[in-house]
Every structure is written in structure tokens, then in C-alpha cells.
Amino acid sequence: ITVVTWNVGTAMPPNDVTSLLHLNTGETNDVDMIAIGLQEVNSKINKRLKDALFTDQWSELFMDALSPFHFVLVSTERMQGVILLVFAKYYHLPFLQDIQTDCTRTGLGGYWGNKGGVSVRLSVFGHMVCFLNCHLPAHMEKAEQRKEDFATILHMQQFEGRTASGILDHDLVFWFGDLNFRIESLDIRFVKYAIDSNILSQLWEKDQLNIAKTTWPVLNGFQEGPLNFPPTFKFDVGTNKYDSSAKKRKPAWTDRILWKIKAPSVGLGAGGRRHSPGVLSVTQLCYCSHMEYTSSDHKPVAAIFAVQFASKADKPPVEIYVADEWSRPEQAIVRYKMAAGFHRSSWDWIGLYRVGFRHPKDYVSYVWARNDDGERCLEKQLSVSGLQVMFSEETLPKGKGEYILGYYSNTSSSIAGVTEPFQISLPRLEEGSSPSDSSGSSSEEEDDSTLVLLAPKSRSPSPGKMKRHRSRSPSLAKFQGLILRPSSRERGTSRSPSPQSRRALAGDIPTIHLCQEEAGRCAAKAKEAADSQEGNSFYQTVREWGGGPRRVSADNPLARADPRNLGLLPALRLEMIDQAMGRRRESGDQGYPCRRMSPTSPPGCSTSPKEGSSP
């Protein structure tokens, strides 16, 4: 298990996190799970609104980096700028069950989420594991408040189920984040001297967290590897130099990774499980900082652990059987069998994934798992072969590629069964098929930029089909009605239902007619205002039928009633009533059509302008 913590200081994600995740070493092949805790992710209101609909940039970065190594996002939790991501190899997914998340705010007395903790807990091969990412109060003198906040997080976070309702009830807890503990007593000059001279051990005994582990009962049992890397705070952004500002903060190991093994007990525990000494062992293989990342005033910290369980659940909740290759549509048959005690749901589905998929909703196609009343008897008869479903031809990907099938359990919100990779090699569209036949479908697949709502009767288990660049976010499961439809690009440049969306002639410009006196007053007032307010943004240009630009004050009721201000009409033209009547007569002689343009036009009809005129 790899654990990473990084206070990113509201910075944008870097281009590459390969070294941070140890993906450029042979260790990646042996890593089964990765937990990533971030603090101070940009959480301004505009960013949060965007992240509510689409995956945030940091999550996208890590999913893109890890999916080629067969890691899939298992769960994520966010509280303002504090994010926790848990990944696992895809073939471990059926053995990661009972996944739950929680968060606790401790900022501003518990009302603000800039400080606090987020957690993901899950059963790993039958053993309860909890990942807790915290951001505790800053500053040297706040050590007692850090202790109180941590105790509050442990007390507030409660999970469903008998086996592990509290954080410390889990068999294994990983606690990490920007814990903000400082180095006491020592002068800043000595601290920097010890860092430069690589005598870090002289700083350990003055580290607040090391002191607290022996004095705070709440930290009993928590372990940490030796701090053989320089303090990770505070640096000048963009450099590897410690704080050179006027504040000159003392370097400190604020970013930490600890773990705790539940004390073993003999006999039957909660849920009837037998505990005995030596059921679990944890060995820390690596504990280091990464100085190469300079976008924040903190350096990221990573640790790799070897976890050994005494036993392992090796039978998945759902077993899926499929042919080694689908070369014809009629071969797209999926057989599956459920373990005794598995809680199925009518909303369960089987997804078809490309090898390298990023999260459970990142499917190519899906089919609903069969679950009607008549199949309960059928299931008993098919105890050997199990149930079966079939993918329709139109839902299958064309061409060649490697794919995986996964059974998604709506009850546990996780994948309960997967297959080994298999081949799909179906012929592409036949040559000679009419382009017009496929134009509609191709445009729907290629253009997915507009969000619309599904019909109420839809049973889609996730947001609709999206392209890889606009990922189906796992957080979008909360918005089950959202899918993506083609934009109006093919229909015109405007998405508005207003007359802008029509490809009209230049003459389709609504006219507002004024009587002679009112027009004269407007013209005089506009000319006077234009002399004194030339270039003022509060004056809007209106083009007469045959004349130059004229300005109308925004204070004028007519300007306030300008349909362009309401986003309803594309343009506005002022005409004097006698000029309008004269042109109407002229247009009647020339044979121009007579039509009513808008509710703002007077009774009768307005005319299209002469060819070549512009709005």
C-alpha cells in the first residue's frame, strides 16, 4: 500500500506525478493500493461549482497517471480543499467491499471545512482498513488545539455496520496529512544548520508530534517511521529554499504519515470474527519527501507499506464467465453466478470496460443484471451455469481491443466481480454505407458538450456516455439524471431559443416605431448626452435605418426595454413613424413580403431591409 500526502497550496496540478507515485520504479508492480491525501486544493466558489459537475483537475491528474498501470479509483471524499483518493488494481476490486466515507469540519468551531478530516473505510480481503486524511490547525502555539481537533475527528466519524463503527475500531488505520506539528525550543539558525549538516536526529526529540505520541492518550498505538528526510515546510514557492520572507518561519515536519494496528484480542469479536495475536503485520518499506515538486510551499511525502494479513477472502461476491474473444455480436453473452448471501438489487448492472479504465463509471457499454421475480426460480435451476445476459449489437464497440467485464453492485456502490481481459474484434461499419446514415449517430458520439436531463423513467446507472477528455466523474453519481447531448453547433451558432438561432436574412431585424415628437426628444437627449459622455459604456449604439449611429441613454425607459438586454432578440432599430410608413409603401411597390416580426412591433407588418444592409 502506497500513501501520499501533499499540501498543494491552491496551486495548479503539475504535468507529471510519476516520481511522486513511484511509478518509474519496479515497486509499482508490487503495489496493490494507493491512497492520496491532498490539502489546500483551490476551493473558491467558481472552482467548487465546476468541480461539482466535472471531476476536479487533481483527481483527473492522478486517474490519468495511474490508469495505464491498471489502477482504478475505488472511492473519493472531498471537504472544501481537503481531498482523499483511494486506488486499487482492477483485479482487487471484488475484494474491496463495505466502502464508506465521512468528513468532519473543525475550522471556525466546526462550521468551516478548511480544517478537519476526510476518511475512506473499506473491507480489504475481509479486513477492515481506514484511511484518514487530516488538515489540523497551524502555528507553533496551537499544539493543544491540534490534539483536540484530532480527538473530535475520531469521535465524530462513525460508520454503519457492527464490525468497525469508529475509526479506531478498524484493524488497520492510516493517518496522514498536513498535521502542522512544529519543532519546539530550537532556534531557527540551529534548525537550518542541522538540516544543512544532515544531523536531523537532533531535531526529532523537539518535534511536537514525537512528544505527543508519548504524552497524549489519543495517540497510543500510532507508529511512524524515522524522519530521514528534511522538514517539508516552509519553502519559497518555485524553489527548494526555506522561507526567506519577513516572517521567516522555522522549518518543520508538518506533513506526516502514521499507522495504527488494532490491538489483538483472543475470542470472538464483533460480528463473530475470531481475533488472535499476530493477525496483522505492517512493515514500512519507504518514507521520503519529494523535493522535485516546487509548486507549493510544502513538499509532498510518500510512504510504502507491506501489509500481511493472516487470512484472505479469495472468493468474489460475483463470478463472471465470458468467452476469450467476441468476434461476432451473438458471442456477447455474459454468464454470472452470485455467492450465497450476496445482496442483489434491481439496479445492478454489468459494465464493459476498456483495459485501463479509470473508475467504475468509466464504461464503454452496460447491460442491466437480470432481477425479476421469475428469475428467482430460474436461478435455483441454473445453480451451475448461473444467470446470463447479452449485449446488443449496437452497444458493442467496433474494431479490435482488450476489454474487461465488471458487475457493479448498487447496494455496495462497488464492483463485485470482474473478468480477466478478453478480446473484442468486431468489424467496423461497412464500406459503402451512406455517410448520411451515420451522421446523426456520429455527431451524437463526438459532441457531448451540453448537459441535459434524462427522462424520469430512465434507469441509467450513471451520467451518460462521455468522452475521455470530459470524464464521467465518480462524484456525478449524486446527479444520476445527468447525461450529455450534442450541442447546437450543427443547428447554428446560438444555443438560445431566441430568433438568433435561426439563420435568417439580414432583414429579420425587429423594429420599434416612435412617434415624431418622441423620436425628436430621444434624438436631442441622445445628442446632448453623447457630447458629454462620449465613449461611456452606459450608452448603447442604435443604428437607424438609413443613417449613422445614434446613442440612447441607458437611463431611458426605451433603453431599459431593449430586448437585447433581456437576451431575447438579436438587434434593435429605431425609426420615425413617418419614415416607417413611407418605406412600407415603397416595399409594397417592390413586392417585399409583409410579416409581423415580434411582440414589440406595432400592429401591421414590418419589412425586411434592402439587400446588403446590416443590423
XYZ file of C-alpha atoms in Angstrom:
615
model
C 0.000 0.000 0.000
C 1.364 3.417 -1.008
C 0.258 6.511 0.937
C 0.904 10.072 -0.301
C 0.183 13.393 1.397
C 0.648 16.853 -0.112
C -0.469 20.341 0.851
C -0.692 21.800 -2.660
C -1.172 25.409 -1.536
C -4.006 26.111 -4.072
C -1.526 25.537 -6.907
C -2.423 24.039 -10.258
C -1.540 20.360 -10.728
C 1.932 19.633 -12.148
C 2.330 17.986 -15.526
C 3.824 14.791 -14.134
C 3.416 12.876 -10.863
C 5.307 9.773 -11.928
C 8.078 10.069 -9.354
C 5.665 11.059 -6.570
C 3.681 7.843 -7.049
C 6.867 5.796 -7.564
C 5.615 4.735 -10.997
C 9.103 4.837 -12.517
C 10.406 2.050 -10.285
C 9.841 -1.674 -10.061
C 7.919 -1.083 -6.823
C 4.779 -0.232 -8.825
C 4.340 -3.819 -9.938
C 4.057 -4.905 -6.315
C 1.766 -2.090 -5.121
C -1.878 -3.125 -4.780
C -3.448 0.057 -3.380
C -2.619 3.775 -3.371
C -4.138 6.391 -1.024
C -3.567 10.077 -1.867
C -4.395 12.880 0.595
C -4.378 16.498 -0.581
C -4.841 19.688 1.414
C -5.492 23.291 0.366
C -6.824 22.382 -3.069
C -8.267 25.504 -4.685
C -11.847 25.679 -3.378
C -13.011 29.133 -4.458
C -16.694 29.227 -5.323
C -16.196 29.140 -9.109
C -13.878 26.141 -8.813
C -16.243 24.293 -6.487
C -19.194 24.800 -8.828
C -17.198 23.409 -11.734
C -15.864 20.516 -9.660
C -19.418 19.646 -8.615
C -20.270 18.824 -12.233
C -16.945 17.589 -13.516
C -14.024 15.835 -11.917
C -11.557 18.239 -10.292
C -8.181 18.673 -12.002
C -6.205 16.904 -9.285
C -8.352 13.785 -9.425
C -8.122 13.793 -13.229
C -4.338 14.058 -12.983
C -3.992 11.035 -10.702
C -6.506 8.931 -12.632
C -4.694 9.670 -15.888
C -1.337 8.782 -14.321
C -2.492 5.567 -12.641
C -4.908 4.013 -15.161
C -2.107 2.797 -17.502
C -0.817 0.778 -14.528
C -4.285 -0.832 -14.076
C -5.225 1.250 -11.018
C -8.907 2.141 -10.681
C -10.392 4.807 -8.403
C -12.166 2.922 -5.612
C -13.537 5.863 -3.632
C -13.014 9.568 -3.060
C -14.113 12.133 -0.487
C -13.757 15.923 -0.539
C -14.325 18.605 2.097
C -13.551 22.015 0.573
C -9.800 21.897 -0.069
C -9.185 18.516 1.600
C -9.390 15.544 -0.802
C -8.816 11.823 -0.307
C -8.459 9.392 -3.234
C -8.121 5.615 -2.889
C -6.997 3.497 -5.876
C -6.550 -0.254 -6.310
C -5.595 -2.673 -9.074
C -8.710 -3.625 -11.008
C -8.486 -7.327 -10.150
C -8.688 -6.485 -6.422
C -11.971 -4.584 -6.772
C -14.308 -7.522 -5.935
C -12.439 -7.978 -2.640
C -12.828 -4.315 -1.598
C -16.294 -4.117 -0.069
C -18.268 -2.171 2.547
C -16.862 1.119 1.243
C -17.927 4.185 3.235
C -16.705 7.775 3.518
C -17.036 10.536 6.083
C -15.770 14.036 6.808
C -15.514 16.273 9.886
C -15.136 20.061 9.858
C -13.108 21.638 12.629
C -12.479 25.136 11.199
C -14.315 28.033 12.874
C -15.593 25.830 15.656
C -16.771 23.103 13.329
C -18.606 25.276 10.804
C -15.863 25.608 8.182
C -14.157 22.825 6.258
C -10.764 24.412 5.633
C -9.553 22.290 8.558
C -10.685 18.852 9.618
C -10.515 15.296 8.300
C -11.898 13.122 5.484
C -11.869 9.345 5.537
C -12.475 6.293 3.375
C -13.006 2.989 5.075
C -13.381 -0.420 3.396
C -13.034 -4.141 3.865
C -9.819 -5.352 2.199
C -9.901 -9.124 1.690
C -12.117 -9.368 4.760
C -10.104 -7.000 6.998
C -11.288 -3.503 7.929
C -8.920 -0.707 6.832
C -9.423 3.058 7.244
C -7.573 5.911 5.508
C -7.807 9.271 7.320
C -6.533 12.485 5.695
C -6.375 15.491 8.064
C -5.522 19.175 7.925
C -5.009 20.392 11.501
C -4.588 23.964 12.859
C -1.340 25.782 12.063
C 1.223 27.674 14.192
C 3.579 26.645 16.968
C 1.294 27.530 19.869
C -1.713 25.538 18.590
C -0.455 22.083 19.627
C -3.250 21.586 22.164
C -5.863 22.595 19.599
C -4.416 20.080 17.167
C -4.861 17.428 19.842
C -8.471 18.484 20.479
C -9.324 18.587 16.766
C -7.907 15.114 16.189
C -9.910 13.776 19.120
C -13.022 15.450 17.699
C -12.474 13.807 14.304
C -12.077 10.386 15.901
C -15.232 10.893 17.942
C -17.437 12.358 15.183
C -16.692 9.949 12.371
C -18.966 6.938 12.662
C -19.694 4.263 10.062
C -22.543 1.846 9.521
C -22.096 -1.779 10.468
C -21.100 -3.779 13.512
C -17.523 -4.633 12.625
C -15.965 -1.148 12.763
C -18.233 1.757 13.641
C -15.429 4.124 14.708
C -12.067 4.899 13.127
C -10.040 3.172 15.838
C -12.256 0.072 15.575
C -10.638 -0.814 12.248
C -7.985 -3.492 12.013
C -5.593 -1.014 10.373
C -5.699 2.802 10.293
C -3.512 5.059 8.155
C -3.453 8.648 9.491
C -1.763 11.247 7.301
C -1.983 14.824 6.053
C -0.767 18.299 6.922
C -0.794 17.721 10.666
C 1.038 21.025 11.246
C 3.228 19.886 14.174
C 6.308 22.082 14.644
C 9.819 21.916 16.125
C 9.844 23.431 19.610
C 12.520 25.336 21.562
C 15.325 25.233 18.997
C 16.415 28.417 17.273
C 15.780 28.721 13.539
C 19.527 29.060 12.863
C 20.277 25.769 14.616
C 17.419 24.049 12.800
C 18.787 25.142 9.425
C 22.320 24.157 10.489
C 21.099 20.672 11.435
C 19.356 20.347 8.060
C 22.400 21.511 6.099
C 24.679 19.222 8.133
C 22.278 16.257 7.808
C 22.046 15.717 11.571
C 18.255 15.516 11.569
C 18.149 13.227 14.605
C 18.968 16.229 16.810
C 15.619 17.744 15.769
C 13.461 14.669 16.376
C 13.205 14.985 20.144
C 11.876 18.542 19.821
C 9.245 17.592 17.243
C 5.784 18.192 18.717
C 4.277 15.030 17.252
C 7.071 12.835 18.611
C 6.494 14.383 22.022
C 2.717 13.949 21.735
C 2.978 10.235 20.869
C 4.321 9.600 24.373
C 2.063 12.024 26.260
C -1.333 12.086 24.511
C -3.512 9.026 25.203
C -5.381 9.603 21.933
C -2.172 8.760 20.040
C -1.471 5.485 21.845
C -0.521 2.801 19.341
C 0.219 5.116 16.409
C 3.548 4.384 14.741
C 5.768 6.331 12.348
C 8.987 5.611 10.541
C 12.168 7.650 11.102
C 12.209 11.173 9.689
C 15.271 10.754 7.489
C 14.200 13.489 5.077
C 14.466 17.275 5.596
C 11.493 19.166 7.049
C 8.844 19.669 4.363
C 7.680 23.180 5.365
C 8.041 26.089 4.658
C 9.639 26.740 1.240
C 9.627 29.675 -1.113
C 7.277 28.643 -3.925
C 9.179 27.545 -7.019
C 12.395 26.810 -5.112
C 13.974 24.409 -2.630
C 14.882 27.280 -0.283
C 13.273 27.615 3.128
C 11.132 30.654 3.886
C 13.008 33.877 3.135
C 10.049 36.206 3.712
C 9.820 38.667 6.587
C 8.078 36.016 8.732
C 10.966 33.541 8.298
C 9.027 30.554 9.568
C 11.067 27.801 11.165
C 11.287 24.616 9.061
C 9.109 21.787 10.355
C 7.884 18.264 9.532
C 4.257 19.274 9.107
C 3.404 16.571 6.553
C 3.301 13.120 8.130
C 2.144 9.528 7.596
C 1.361 7.271 10.585
C -0.395 3.944 11.046
C -2.029 2.004 13.832
C -2.799 -1.705 14.146
C -5.792 -2.614 16.273
C -4.768 -4.337 19.466
C -5.436 -8.070 19.004
C -7.826 -9.900 21.288
C -8.491 -13.579 21.775
C -12.014 -14.900 21.324
C -14.985 -13.882 19.235
C -15.208 -10.217 18.422
C -17.936 -8.124 16.851
C -19.650 -9.945 14.032
C -18.445 -13.311 15.263
C -14.921 -12.958 13.837
C -12.127 -14.656 15.760
C -9.153 -12.497 16.724
C -5.808 -13.840 17.809
C -2.322 -12.403 18.313
C -0.357 -11.804 15.113
C -3.309 -11.475 12.721
C -1.774 -8.439 11.025
C 1.688 -7.065 10.432
C 2.803 -3.826 8.776
C 6.306 -3.059 7.536
C 7.252 0.378 6.240
C 9.418 -0.022 3.144
C 9.876 3.641 2.280
C 9.261 7.037 3.916
C 10.508 10.050 1.964
C 9.782 13.534 0.701
C 9.938 14.686 -2.918
C 11.983 17.842 -3.296
C 11.470 17.960 -7.078
C 7.948 19.398 -6.677
C 8.164 23.159 -6.114
C 4.662 24.461 -6.913
C 3.708 24.669 -3.212
C 5.348 25.860 -0.006
C 5.072 22.227 1.191
C 6.908 19.206 -0.189
C 4.879 16.043 -0.775
C 5.606 12.977 1.354
C 5.155 9.318 0.359
C 5.370 6.014 2.218
C 5.133 2.404 1.019
C 3.910 -0.338 3.345
C 3.900 -4.121 3.143
C 0.754 -5.374 4.882
C 0.405 -9.048 5.723
C -2.973 -10.489 6.745
C -3.330 -13.823 8.490
C -6.200 -14.800 6.181
C -7.666 -13.663 2.905
C -11.156 -13.809 1.408
C -10.430 -15.228 -2.044
C -13.946 -15.821 -3.431
C -15.558 -12.767 -5.071
C -19.233 -11.930 -4.424
C -19.999 -12.386 -8.145
C -18.191 -14.667 -10.585
C -18.425 -13.734 -14.278
C -17.805 -16.132 -17.163
C -17.163 -14.948 -20.706
C -15.628 -16.284 -23.928
C -11.979 -15.497 -24.677
C -12.969 -13.447 -27.716
C -16.048 -11.785 -29.169
C -15.676 -11.786 -32.945
C -19.433 -11.855 -33.688
C -22.259 -9.980 -31.919
C -24.031 -13.217 -30.975
C -20.985 -14.164 -28.866
C -21.564 -11.211 -26.494
C -23.111 -13.432 -23.831
C -22.223 -12.954 -20.149
C -22.864 -15.647 -17.554
C -22.529 -14.858 -13.879
C -23.105 -16.539 -10.536
C -23.590 -14.878 -7.177
C -22.192 -16.052 -3.868
C -24.545 -17.042 -1.084
C -25.565 -14.032 0.968
C -24.849 -11.512 -1.783
C -27.456 -8.729 -1.693
C -28.502 -8.139 -5.280
C -30.500 -5.149 -6.459
C -32.682 -4.380 -9.460
C -30.273 -1.516 -10.158
C -27.191 -3.745 -10.503
C -25.555 -3.710 -13.908
C -22.671 -5.270 -15.822
C -20.287 -2.829 -17.454
C -17.963 -3.367 -20.395
C -14.662 -1.559 -19.755
C -11.571 -0.956 -21.822
C -8.387 -2.227 -20.215
C -7.014 0.813 -18.386
C -10.397 2.196 -17.263
C -10.221 4.843 -14.558
C -13.252 4.351 -12.286
C -16.383 2.151 -12.102
C -18.497 4.564 -14.181
C -15.882 4.734 -16.950
C -17.590 2.037 -19.010
C -17.966 1.665 -22.768
C -21.352 -0.028 -22.534
C -23.528 -1.726 -19.931
C -26.449 -4.105 -19.595
C -28.807 -4.463 -16.638
C -28.351 -7.528 -14.475
C -31.483 -9.680 -14.631
C -33.521 -9.487 -11.450
C -37.240 -10.092 -11.947
C -39.429 -12.382 -9.885
C -39.454 -15.191 -12.434
C -35.679 -15.434 -12.359
C -35.557 -16.377 -8.687
C -36.778 -19.855 -9.604
C -34.559 -19.859 -12.674
C -31.545 -19.015 -10.535
C -32.076 -22.151 -8.449
C -32.258 -24.285 -11.592
C -29.122 -22.693 -13.034
C -27.018 -23.199 -9.917
C -24.113 -24.419 -12.028
C -24.184 -22.109 -15.024
C -25.815 -19.177 -13.215
C -27.687 -16.331 -14.895
C -26.876 -14.800 -18.241
C -27.371 -11.548 -20.109
C -26.441 -10.434 -23.600
C -25.087 -7.180 -25.006
C -26.984 -5.905 -28.035
C -25.038 -5.398 -31.240
C -25.453 -1.631 -31.284
C -23.896 -1.281 -27.803
C -20.731 -3.199 -28.660
C -17.512 -1.353 -29.590
C -16.350 -1.834 -33.158
C -12.788 -2.748 -34.089
C -10.233 -4.629 -32.012
C -9.276 -4.127 -28.395
C -8.915 -5.609 -24.921
C -11.845 -5.310 -22.548
C -12.964 -6.298 -19.052
C -16.435 -7.023 -17.704
C -17.390 -5.850 -14.217
C -20.531 -6.460 -12.150
C -21.485 -3.212 -10.384
C -23.439 -3.622 -7.145
C -25.727 -0.684 -6.478
C -26.140 -1.765 -2.853
C -22.432 -1.532 -2.042
C -21.597 1.084 -4.722
C -18.651 -1.011 -5.849
C -17.626 -3.612 -8.388
C -18.429 -7.068 -7.035
C -16.932 -9.155 -9.823
C -14.537 -8.770 -12.768
C -13.208 -10.900 -15.583
C -9.734 -11.306 -16.959
C -9.069 -9.166 -20.061
C -10.561 -10.619 -23.256
C -10.574 -9.617 -26.929
C -13.328 -7.945 -28.886
C -12.759 -7.867 -32.642
C -15.925 -6.795 -34.426
C -15.925 -5.377 -37.972
C -16.258 -1.648 -38.301
C -19.028 -0.007 -40.337
C -19.231 -1.483 -43.816
C -17.578 0.459 -46.568
C -20.140 1.975 -48.851
C -22.629 2.709 -46.144
C -24.085 6.138 -46.677
C -22.382 8.892 -44.650
C -25.776 10.419 -44.049
C -26.905 7.238 -42.347
C -24.255 7.524 -39.695
C -24.019 11.296 -39.482
C -26.605 11.546 -36.757
C -25.096 8.885 -34.566
C -21.522 10.032 -35.092
C -22.371 13.598 -34.226
C -24.005 12.427 -31.011
C -20.889 10.471 -30.069
C -18.420 13.176 -30.981
C -20.117 16.192 -29.498
C -21.124 15.904 -25.855
C -20.781 19.413 -24.610
C -24.329 20.150 -23.479
C -25.815 18.903 -20.207
C -29.467 17.843 -20.320
C -31.731 15.856 -18.040
C -32.787 12.295 -18.640
C -36.436 11.408 -18.778
C -37.780 10.455 -15.337
C -38.209 6.815 -16.355
C -34.572 6.364 -17.320
C -32.639 3.679 -15.457
C -29.173 4.865 -16.351
C -26.831 3.958 -13.500
C -24.511 6.862 -14.163
C -24.131 10.003 -16.216
C -24.466 9.208 -19.902
C -21.769 8.434 -22.370
C -18.915 10.920 -22.330
C -15.580 11.135 -23.998
C -12.336 10.626 -22.131
C -11.468 14.312 -22.107
C -14.686 15.040 -20.187
C -14.619 12.195 -17.726
C -17.631 10.680 -16.035
C -16.815 11.817 -12.542
C -17.442 9.388 -9.710
C -18.944 12.314 -7.830
C -21.573 12.589 -10.551
C -23.259 9.544 -9.125
C -25.048 12.068 -6.950
C -26.540 13.606 -10.128
C -27.973 10.416 -11.589
C -30.160 12.251 -14.080
C -27.342 13.962 -15.951
C -26.207 12.899 -19.395
C -24.516 14.695 -22.244
C -26.211 15.503 -25.543
C -24.941 17.062 -28.767
C -24.582 20.796 -28.687
C -26.378 23.071 -31.088
C -23.277 23.563 -33.199
C -24.879 21.805 -36.150
C -28.027 23.851 -35.794
C -26.404 27.270 -35.678
C -24.075 29.376 -33.601
C -26.559 30.178 -30.849
C -27.846 27.831 -28.119
C -30.618 30.283 -27.257
C -34.227 29.539 -28.199
C -34.451 33.142 -29.394
C -34.647 34.220 -33.059
C -30.806 34.323 -33.006
C -30.820 30.596 -33.557
C -32.487 30.978 -36.957
C -30.279 31.517 -39.967
C -32.391 34.467 -41.036
C -31.856 37.029 -43.740
C -30.261 40.312 -42.883
C -33.710 41.829 -42.939
C -35.017 39.881 -39.987
C -34.435 42.774 -37.597
C -37.243 43.840 -35.251
C -38.335 47.457 -35.472
C -39.574 49.739 -32.693
C -41.526 52.685 -34.073
C -41.718 56.039 -32.303
C -43.922 58.967 -32.994
C -42.256 62.077 -34.440
C -42.264 64.043 -31.156
C -40.900 61.194 -29.030
C -38.214 60.415 -31.583
C -37.172 64.031 -31.661
C -36.880 64.207 -27.872
C -34.822 60.988 -27.845
C -32.537 62.283 -30.569
C -31.947 65.598 -28.805
C -31.309 63.951 -25.466
C -29.004 61.384 -27.036
C -27.012 64.065 -28.898
C -26.597 66.115 -25.697
C -25.515 63.041 -23.752
C -23.146 61.911 -26.468
C -21.328 65.265 -26.365
C -20.683 64.958 -22.628
C -20.374 61.170 -22.268
C -18.505 60.156 -25.416
C -17.287 56.555 -25.110
C -19.236 55.937 -21.896
C -20.194 52.273 -21.555
C -23.630 53.257 -20.222
C -24.672 54.435 -23.672
C -25.632 51.893 -26.306
C -25.336 52.396 -30.055
C -28.506 52.037 -32.094
C -28.350 52.178 -35.897
C -31.067 53.984 -37.795
C -32.477 52.519 -40.973
C -30.642 54.828 -43.292
C -28.444 56.893 -41.007
C -25.352 56.615 -38.827
C -25.033 55.523 -35.219
C -27.184 57.214 -32.594
C -26.765 56.888 -28.806
C -29.603 56.350 -26.362
C -29.088 56.780 -22.625
C -29.289 53.603 -20.524
C -31.497 55.599 -18.148
C -34.092 55.992 -20.874
C -37.020 53.573 -20.408
C -36.618 52.601 -24.028
C -33.018 51.532 -23.437
C -34.005 49.543 -20.383
C -36.655 47.820 -22.510
C -34.116 46.946 -25.197
C -34.802 43.260 -25.895
C -31.056 42.708 -26.271
C -30.741 43.496 -22.575
C -33.055 40.566 -21.934
C -31.202 38.277 -24.331
C -34.350 37.727 -26.378
C -33.773 39.483 -29.712
C -30.667 39.903 -31.841
C -30.896 43.593 -32.778
C -32.906 46.810 -32.452
C -33.683 49.594 -34.940
C -35.367 52.928 -34.244
C -37.454 54.552 -36.969
C -39.621 57.605 -37.069
C -43.238 56.702 -37.758
C -43.491 58.642 -40.991
C -40.262 57.091 -42.349
C -41.558 53.639 -41.477
C -44.872 54.265 -43.243
C -43.054 55.621 -46.298
C -40.779 52.600 -46.517
C -43.709 50.251 -46.011
C -45.390 51.789 -49.036
C -42.126 51.560 -51.026
C -41.613 47.950 -50.045
C -45.200 47.179 -51.054
C -44.461 48.544 -54.522
C -41.262 46.443 -54.710
C -43.067 43.272 -53.652
C -41.356 42.687 -50.287
C -43.271 40.235 -48.086
C -45.255 41.652 -45.227
C -44.839 39.928 -41.822
C -45.025 40.588 -38.101
C -41.558 40.339 -36.524
C -42.009 40.500 -32.756
C -44.462 41.357 -29.975
C -42.731 44.738 -29.695
C -43.719 45.721 -33.237
C -46.929 47.722 -33.800
C -49.930 46.071 -35.449
C -49.481 45.629 -39.124
C -46.283 44.411 -40.593
C -42.620 45.371 -40.686
C -40.412 44.919 -43.661
C -37.169 43.266 -44.487
C -34.375 45.728 -45.239
C -32.826 46.071 -48.616
C -30.226 43.557 -49.570
C -26.790 44.375 -48.209
C -27.978 46.161 -45.100
C -26.504 45.033 -41.788
C -28.061 45.025 -38.307
